[in-house]
PDB file of C-alpha atoms in Angstrom:
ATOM      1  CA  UNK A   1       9.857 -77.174-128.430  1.00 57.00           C
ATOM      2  CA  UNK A   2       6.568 -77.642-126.255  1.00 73.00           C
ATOM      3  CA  UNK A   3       3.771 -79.134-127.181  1.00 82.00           C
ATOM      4  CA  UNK A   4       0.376 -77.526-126.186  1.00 92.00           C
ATOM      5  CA  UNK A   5      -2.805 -79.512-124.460  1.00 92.00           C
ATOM      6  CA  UNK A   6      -4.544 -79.546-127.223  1.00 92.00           C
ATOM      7  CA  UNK A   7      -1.291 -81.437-129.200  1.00 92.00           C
ATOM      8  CA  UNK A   8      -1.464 -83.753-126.878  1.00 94.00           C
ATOM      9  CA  UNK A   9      -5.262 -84.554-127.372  1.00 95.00           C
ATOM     10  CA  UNK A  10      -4.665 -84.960-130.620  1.00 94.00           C
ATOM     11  CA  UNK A  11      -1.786 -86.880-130.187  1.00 94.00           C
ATOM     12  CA  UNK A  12      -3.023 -89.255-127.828  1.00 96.00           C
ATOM     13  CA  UNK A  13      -5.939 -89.727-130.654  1.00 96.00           C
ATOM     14  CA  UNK A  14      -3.485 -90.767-132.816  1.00 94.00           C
ATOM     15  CA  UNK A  15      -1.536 -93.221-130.941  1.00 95.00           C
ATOM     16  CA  UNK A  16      -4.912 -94.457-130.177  1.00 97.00           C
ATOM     17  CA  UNK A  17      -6.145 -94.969-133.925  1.00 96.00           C
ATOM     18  CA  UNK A  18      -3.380 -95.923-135.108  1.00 95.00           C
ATOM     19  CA  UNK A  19      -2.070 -98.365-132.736  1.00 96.00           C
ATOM     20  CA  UNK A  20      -5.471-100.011-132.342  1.00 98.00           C
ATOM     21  CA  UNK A  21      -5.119-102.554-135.470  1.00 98.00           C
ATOM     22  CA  UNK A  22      -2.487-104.239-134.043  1.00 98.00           C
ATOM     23  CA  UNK A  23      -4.076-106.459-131.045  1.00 98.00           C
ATOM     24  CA  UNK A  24      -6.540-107.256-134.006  1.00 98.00           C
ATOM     25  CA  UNK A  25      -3.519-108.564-136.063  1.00 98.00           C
ATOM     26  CA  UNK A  26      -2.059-110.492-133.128  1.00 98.00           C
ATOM     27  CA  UNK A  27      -5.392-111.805-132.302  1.00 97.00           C
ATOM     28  CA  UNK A  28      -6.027-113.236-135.977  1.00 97.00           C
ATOM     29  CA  UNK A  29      -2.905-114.507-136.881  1.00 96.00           C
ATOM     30  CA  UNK A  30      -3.218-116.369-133.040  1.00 97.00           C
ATOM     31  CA  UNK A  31      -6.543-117.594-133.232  1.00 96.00           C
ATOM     32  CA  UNK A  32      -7.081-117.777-137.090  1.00 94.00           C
ATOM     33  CA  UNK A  33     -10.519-116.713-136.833  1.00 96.00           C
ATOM     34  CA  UNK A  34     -11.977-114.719-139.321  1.00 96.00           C
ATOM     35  CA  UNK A  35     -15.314-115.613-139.414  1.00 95.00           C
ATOM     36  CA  UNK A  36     -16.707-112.556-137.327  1.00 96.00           C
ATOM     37  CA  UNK A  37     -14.617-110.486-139.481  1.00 97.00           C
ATOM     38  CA  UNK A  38     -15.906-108.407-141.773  1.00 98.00           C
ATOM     39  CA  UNK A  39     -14.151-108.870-145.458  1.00 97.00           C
ATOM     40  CA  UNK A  40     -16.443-105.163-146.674  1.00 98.00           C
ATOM     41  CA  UNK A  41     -14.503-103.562-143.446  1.00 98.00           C
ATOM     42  CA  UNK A  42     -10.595-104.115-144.296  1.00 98.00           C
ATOM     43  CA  UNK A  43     -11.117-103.785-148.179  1.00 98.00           C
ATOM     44  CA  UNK A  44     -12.625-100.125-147.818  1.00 98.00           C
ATOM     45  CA  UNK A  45     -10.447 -99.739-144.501  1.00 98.00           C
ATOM     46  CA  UNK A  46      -6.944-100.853-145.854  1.00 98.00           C
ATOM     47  CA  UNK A  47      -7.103 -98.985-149.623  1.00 98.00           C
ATOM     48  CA  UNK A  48      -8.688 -96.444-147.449  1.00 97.00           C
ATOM     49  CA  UNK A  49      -5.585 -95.961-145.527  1.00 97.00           C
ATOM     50  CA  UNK A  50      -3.327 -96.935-148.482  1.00 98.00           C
ATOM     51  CA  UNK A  51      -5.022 -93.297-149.908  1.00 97.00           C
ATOM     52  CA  UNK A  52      -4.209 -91.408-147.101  1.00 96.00           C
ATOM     53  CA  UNK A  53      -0.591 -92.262-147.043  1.00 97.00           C
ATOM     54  CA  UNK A  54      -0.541 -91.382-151.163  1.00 97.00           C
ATOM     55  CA  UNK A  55      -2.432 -88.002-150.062  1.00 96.00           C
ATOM     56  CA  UNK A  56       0.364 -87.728-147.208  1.00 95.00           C
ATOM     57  CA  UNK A  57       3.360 -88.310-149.479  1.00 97.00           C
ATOM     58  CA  UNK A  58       1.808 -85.858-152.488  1.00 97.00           C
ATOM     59  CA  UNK A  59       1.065 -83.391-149.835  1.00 96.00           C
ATOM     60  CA  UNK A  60       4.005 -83.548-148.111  1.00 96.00           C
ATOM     61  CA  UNK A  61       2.217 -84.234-144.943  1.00 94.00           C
ATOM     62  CA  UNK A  62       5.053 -86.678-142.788  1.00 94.00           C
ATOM     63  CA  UNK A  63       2.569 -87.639-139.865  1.00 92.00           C
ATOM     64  CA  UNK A  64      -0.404 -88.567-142.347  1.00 93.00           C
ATOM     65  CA  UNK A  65       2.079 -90.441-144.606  1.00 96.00           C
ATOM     66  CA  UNK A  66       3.891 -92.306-141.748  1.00 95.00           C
ATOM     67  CA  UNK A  67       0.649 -93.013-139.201  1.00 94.00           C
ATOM     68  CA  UNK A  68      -1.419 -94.473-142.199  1.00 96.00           C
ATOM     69  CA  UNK A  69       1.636 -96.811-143.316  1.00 96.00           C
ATOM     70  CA  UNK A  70       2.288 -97.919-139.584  1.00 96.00           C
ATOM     71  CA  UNK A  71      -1.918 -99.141-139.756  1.00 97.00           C
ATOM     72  CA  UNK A  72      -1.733-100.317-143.184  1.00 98.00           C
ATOM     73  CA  UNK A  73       0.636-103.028-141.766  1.00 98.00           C
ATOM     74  CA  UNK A  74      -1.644-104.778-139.454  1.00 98.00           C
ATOM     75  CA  UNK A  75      -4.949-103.826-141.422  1.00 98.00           C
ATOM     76  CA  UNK A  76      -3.433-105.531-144.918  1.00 98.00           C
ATOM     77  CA  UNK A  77      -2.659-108.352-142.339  1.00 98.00           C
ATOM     78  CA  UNK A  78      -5.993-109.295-141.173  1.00 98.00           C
ATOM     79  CA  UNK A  79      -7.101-108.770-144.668  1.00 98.00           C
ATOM     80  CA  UNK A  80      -4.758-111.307-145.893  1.00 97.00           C
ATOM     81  CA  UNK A  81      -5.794-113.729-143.375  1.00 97.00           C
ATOM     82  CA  UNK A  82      -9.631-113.173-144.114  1.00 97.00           C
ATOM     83  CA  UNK A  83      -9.323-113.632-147.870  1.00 96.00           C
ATOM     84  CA  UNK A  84      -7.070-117.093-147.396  1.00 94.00           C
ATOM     85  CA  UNK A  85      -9.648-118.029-144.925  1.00 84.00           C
ATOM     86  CA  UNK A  86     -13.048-116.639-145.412  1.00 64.00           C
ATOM     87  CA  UNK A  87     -14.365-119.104-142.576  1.00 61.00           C
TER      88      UNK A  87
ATOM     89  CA  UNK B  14     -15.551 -73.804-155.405  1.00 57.00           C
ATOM     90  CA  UNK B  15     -13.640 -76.473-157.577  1.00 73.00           C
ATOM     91  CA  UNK B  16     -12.072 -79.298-155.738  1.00 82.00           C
ATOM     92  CA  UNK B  17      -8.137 -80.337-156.980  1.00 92.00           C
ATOM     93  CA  UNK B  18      -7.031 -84.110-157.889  1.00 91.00           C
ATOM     94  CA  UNK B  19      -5.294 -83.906-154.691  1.00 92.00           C
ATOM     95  CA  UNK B  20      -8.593 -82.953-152.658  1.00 92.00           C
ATOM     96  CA  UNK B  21     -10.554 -85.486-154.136  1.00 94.00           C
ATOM     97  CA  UNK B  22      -7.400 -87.879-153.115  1.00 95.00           C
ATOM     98  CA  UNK B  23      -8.167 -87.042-149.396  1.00 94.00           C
ATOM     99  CA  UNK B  24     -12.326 -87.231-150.363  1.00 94.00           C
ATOM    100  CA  UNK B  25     -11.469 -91.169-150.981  1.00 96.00           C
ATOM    101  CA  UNK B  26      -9.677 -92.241-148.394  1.00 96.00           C
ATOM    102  CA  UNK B  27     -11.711 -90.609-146.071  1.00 94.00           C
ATOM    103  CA  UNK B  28     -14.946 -91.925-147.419  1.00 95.00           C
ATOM    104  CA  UNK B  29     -13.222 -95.180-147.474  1.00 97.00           C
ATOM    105  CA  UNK B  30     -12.198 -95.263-143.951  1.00 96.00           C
ATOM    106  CA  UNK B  31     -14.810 -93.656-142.377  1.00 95.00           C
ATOM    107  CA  UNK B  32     -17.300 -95.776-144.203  1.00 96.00           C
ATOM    108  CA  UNK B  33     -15.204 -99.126-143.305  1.00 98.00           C
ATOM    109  CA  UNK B  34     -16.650 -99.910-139.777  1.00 98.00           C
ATOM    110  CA  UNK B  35     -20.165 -99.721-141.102  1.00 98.00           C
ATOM    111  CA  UNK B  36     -19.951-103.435-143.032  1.00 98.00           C
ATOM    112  CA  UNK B  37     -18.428-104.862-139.687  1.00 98.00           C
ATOM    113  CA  UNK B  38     -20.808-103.075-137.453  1.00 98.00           C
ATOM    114  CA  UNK B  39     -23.848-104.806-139.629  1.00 98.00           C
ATOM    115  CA  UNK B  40     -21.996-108.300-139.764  1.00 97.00           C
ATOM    116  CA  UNK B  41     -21.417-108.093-136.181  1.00 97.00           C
ATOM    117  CA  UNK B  42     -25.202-107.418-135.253  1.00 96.00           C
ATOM    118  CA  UNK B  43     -26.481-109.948-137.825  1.00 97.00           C
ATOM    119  CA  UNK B  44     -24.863-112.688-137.167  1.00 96.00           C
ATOM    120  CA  UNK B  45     -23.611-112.102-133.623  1.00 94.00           C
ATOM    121  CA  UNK B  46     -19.902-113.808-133.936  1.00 96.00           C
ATOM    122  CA  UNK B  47     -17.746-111.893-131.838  1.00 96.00           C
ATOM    123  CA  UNK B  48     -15.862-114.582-130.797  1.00 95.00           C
ATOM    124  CA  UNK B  49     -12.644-113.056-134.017  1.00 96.00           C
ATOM    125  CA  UNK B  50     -13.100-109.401-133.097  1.00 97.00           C
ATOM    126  CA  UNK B  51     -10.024-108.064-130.715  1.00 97.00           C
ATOM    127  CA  UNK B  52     -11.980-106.055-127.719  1.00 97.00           C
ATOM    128  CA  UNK B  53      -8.485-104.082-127.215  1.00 98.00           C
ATOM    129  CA  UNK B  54      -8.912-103.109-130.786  1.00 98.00           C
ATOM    130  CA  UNK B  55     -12.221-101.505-130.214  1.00 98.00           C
ATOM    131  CA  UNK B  56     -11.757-100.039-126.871  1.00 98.00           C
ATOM    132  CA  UNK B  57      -8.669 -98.563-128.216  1.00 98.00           C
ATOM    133  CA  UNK B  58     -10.100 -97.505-131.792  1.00 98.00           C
ATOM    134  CA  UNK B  59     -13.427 -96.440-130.076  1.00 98.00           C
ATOM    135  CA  UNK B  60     -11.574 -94.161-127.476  1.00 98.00           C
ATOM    136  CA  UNK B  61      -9.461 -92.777-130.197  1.00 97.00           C
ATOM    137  CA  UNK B  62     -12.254 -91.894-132.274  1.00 97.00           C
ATOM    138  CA  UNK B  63     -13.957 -89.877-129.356  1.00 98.00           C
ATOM    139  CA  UNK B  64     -11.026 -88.050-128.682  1.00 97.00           C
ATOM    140  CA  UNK B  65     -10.167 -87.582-132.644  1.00 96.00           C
ATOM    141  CA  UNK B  66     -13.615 -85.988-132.201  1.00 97.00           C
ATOM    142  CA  UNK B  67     -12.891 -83.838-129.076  1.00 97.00           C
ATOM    143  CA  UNK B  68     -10.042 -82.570-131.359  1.00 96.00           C
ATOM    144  CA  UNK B  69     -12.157 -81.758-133.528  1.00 95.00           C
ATOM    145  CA  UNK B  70     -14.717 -79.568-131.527  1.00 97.00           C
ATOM    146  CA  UNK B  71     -11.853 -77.540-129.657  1.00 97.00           C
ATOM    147  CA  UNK B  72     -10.145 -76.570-132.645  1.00 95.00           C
ATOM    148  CA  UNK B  73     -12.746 -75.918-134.607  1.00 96.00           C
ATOM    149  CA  UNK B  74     -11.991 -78.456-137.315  1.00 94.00           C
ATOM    150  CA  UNK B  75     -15.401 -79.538-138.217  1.00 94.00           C
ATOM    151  CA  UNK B  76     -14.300 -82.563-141.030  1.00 92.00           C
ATOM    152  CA  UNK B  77     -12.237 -84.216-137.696  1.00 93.00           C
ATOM    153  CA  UNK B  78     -15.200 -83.676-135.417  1.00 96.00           C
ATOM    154  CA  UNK B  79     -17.718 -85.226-137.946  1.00 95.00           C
ATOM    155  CA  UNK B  80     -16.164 -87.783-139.254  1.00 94.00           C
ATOM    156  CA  UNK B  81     -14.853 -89.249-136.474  1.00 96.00           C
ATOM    157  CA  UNK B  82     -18.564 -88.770-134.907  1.00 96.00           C
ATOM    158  CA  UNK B  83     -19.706 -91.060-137.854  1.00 96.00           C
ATOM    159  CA  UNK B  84     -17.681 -93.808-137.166  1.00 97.00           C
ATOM    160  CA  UNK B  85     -17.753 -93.493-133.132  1.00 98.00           C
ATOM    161  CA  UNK B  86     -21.308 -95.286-133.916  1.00 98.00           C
ATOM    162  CA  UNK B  87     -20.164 -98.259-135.417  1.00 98.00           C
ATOM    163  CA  UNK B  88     -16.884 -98.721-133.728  1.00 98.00           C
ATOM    164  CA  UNK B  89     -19.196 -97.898-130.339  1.00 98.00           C
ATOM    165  CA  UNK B  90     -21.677-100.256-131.388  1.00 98.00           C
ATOM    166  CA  UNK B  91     -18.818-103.500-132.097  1.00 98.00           C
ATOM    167  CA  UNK B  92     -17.437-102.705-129.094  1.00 98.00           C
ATOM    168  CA  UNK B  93     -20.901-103.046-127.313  1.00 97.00           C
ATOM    169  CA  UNK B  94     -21.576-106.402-128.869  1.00 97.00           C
ATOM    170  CA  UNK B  95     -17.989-107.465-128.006  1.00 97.00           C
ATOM    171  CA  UNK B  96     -18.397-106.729-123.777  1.00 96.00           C
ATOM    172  CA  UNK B  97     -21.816-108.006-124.038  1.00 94.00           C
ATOM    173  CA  UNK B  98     -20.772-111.214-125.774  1.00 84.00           C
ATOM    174  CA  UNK B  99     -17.063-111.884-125.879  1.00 64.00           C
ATOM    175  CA  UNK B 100     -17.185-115.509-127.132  1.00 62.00           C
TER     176      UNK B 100
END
């Protein structure tokens, strides 16, 4: 199996994307400040993502169904935390 | 050209994400409160989006390129707030 340079451009923009909610979480649940934090943001982002994985399983697509669970973890997170404290 | 349920499943979420960073980009430049927003998230989610878009333009995928084009602006223009005012 090799992957080509272009697969690994596209891979690197994944591991980018994806992983890029989590320092986000961390920093929230640390800090507990929302108030910069846009509520608008992680409702459209997190059902948006919630979507994709429902398009990935229906679709059979593994990397869209598994890369849009792993961010809907930390983005339902931060959502949580905004909504308990809006300030 | 008729577009299936499963289509119009991808149509949302993408909308939905794409969209997202556009409320947080206008909260950000309104009110100025940076001090919640992770800079590794953005210079993480900002480079991923750029090369997301790269991806795009070499393989000839124009949804990728111009979607992830769209919300390089935003993401660019949190992450610009962020370095220029990280508390």
């Amino acid at each position: 199996m090799s992957t080509s340079p272009v697969d690994a451009l596209g891979y690197i923009a994944a591991v980018l994307t994806t992983s890029s909610f989590f320092p986000q979480a961390l920093k929230t649940l640390r800090t507990r400040d929302t108030s910069g934090i846009s509520l608008g943001m992680y409702l459209m982002f997190t059902s948006g993502v919630v979507v994709w994985a429902l398009f990935g399983w229906i679709t059979g697509d593994g990397p869209v169904l598994v890369s849009n669970l792993i961010t809907a973890l930390p983005a339902g997170l931060i959502l949580q935390r905004k909504i308990q404290s809006p300030r």
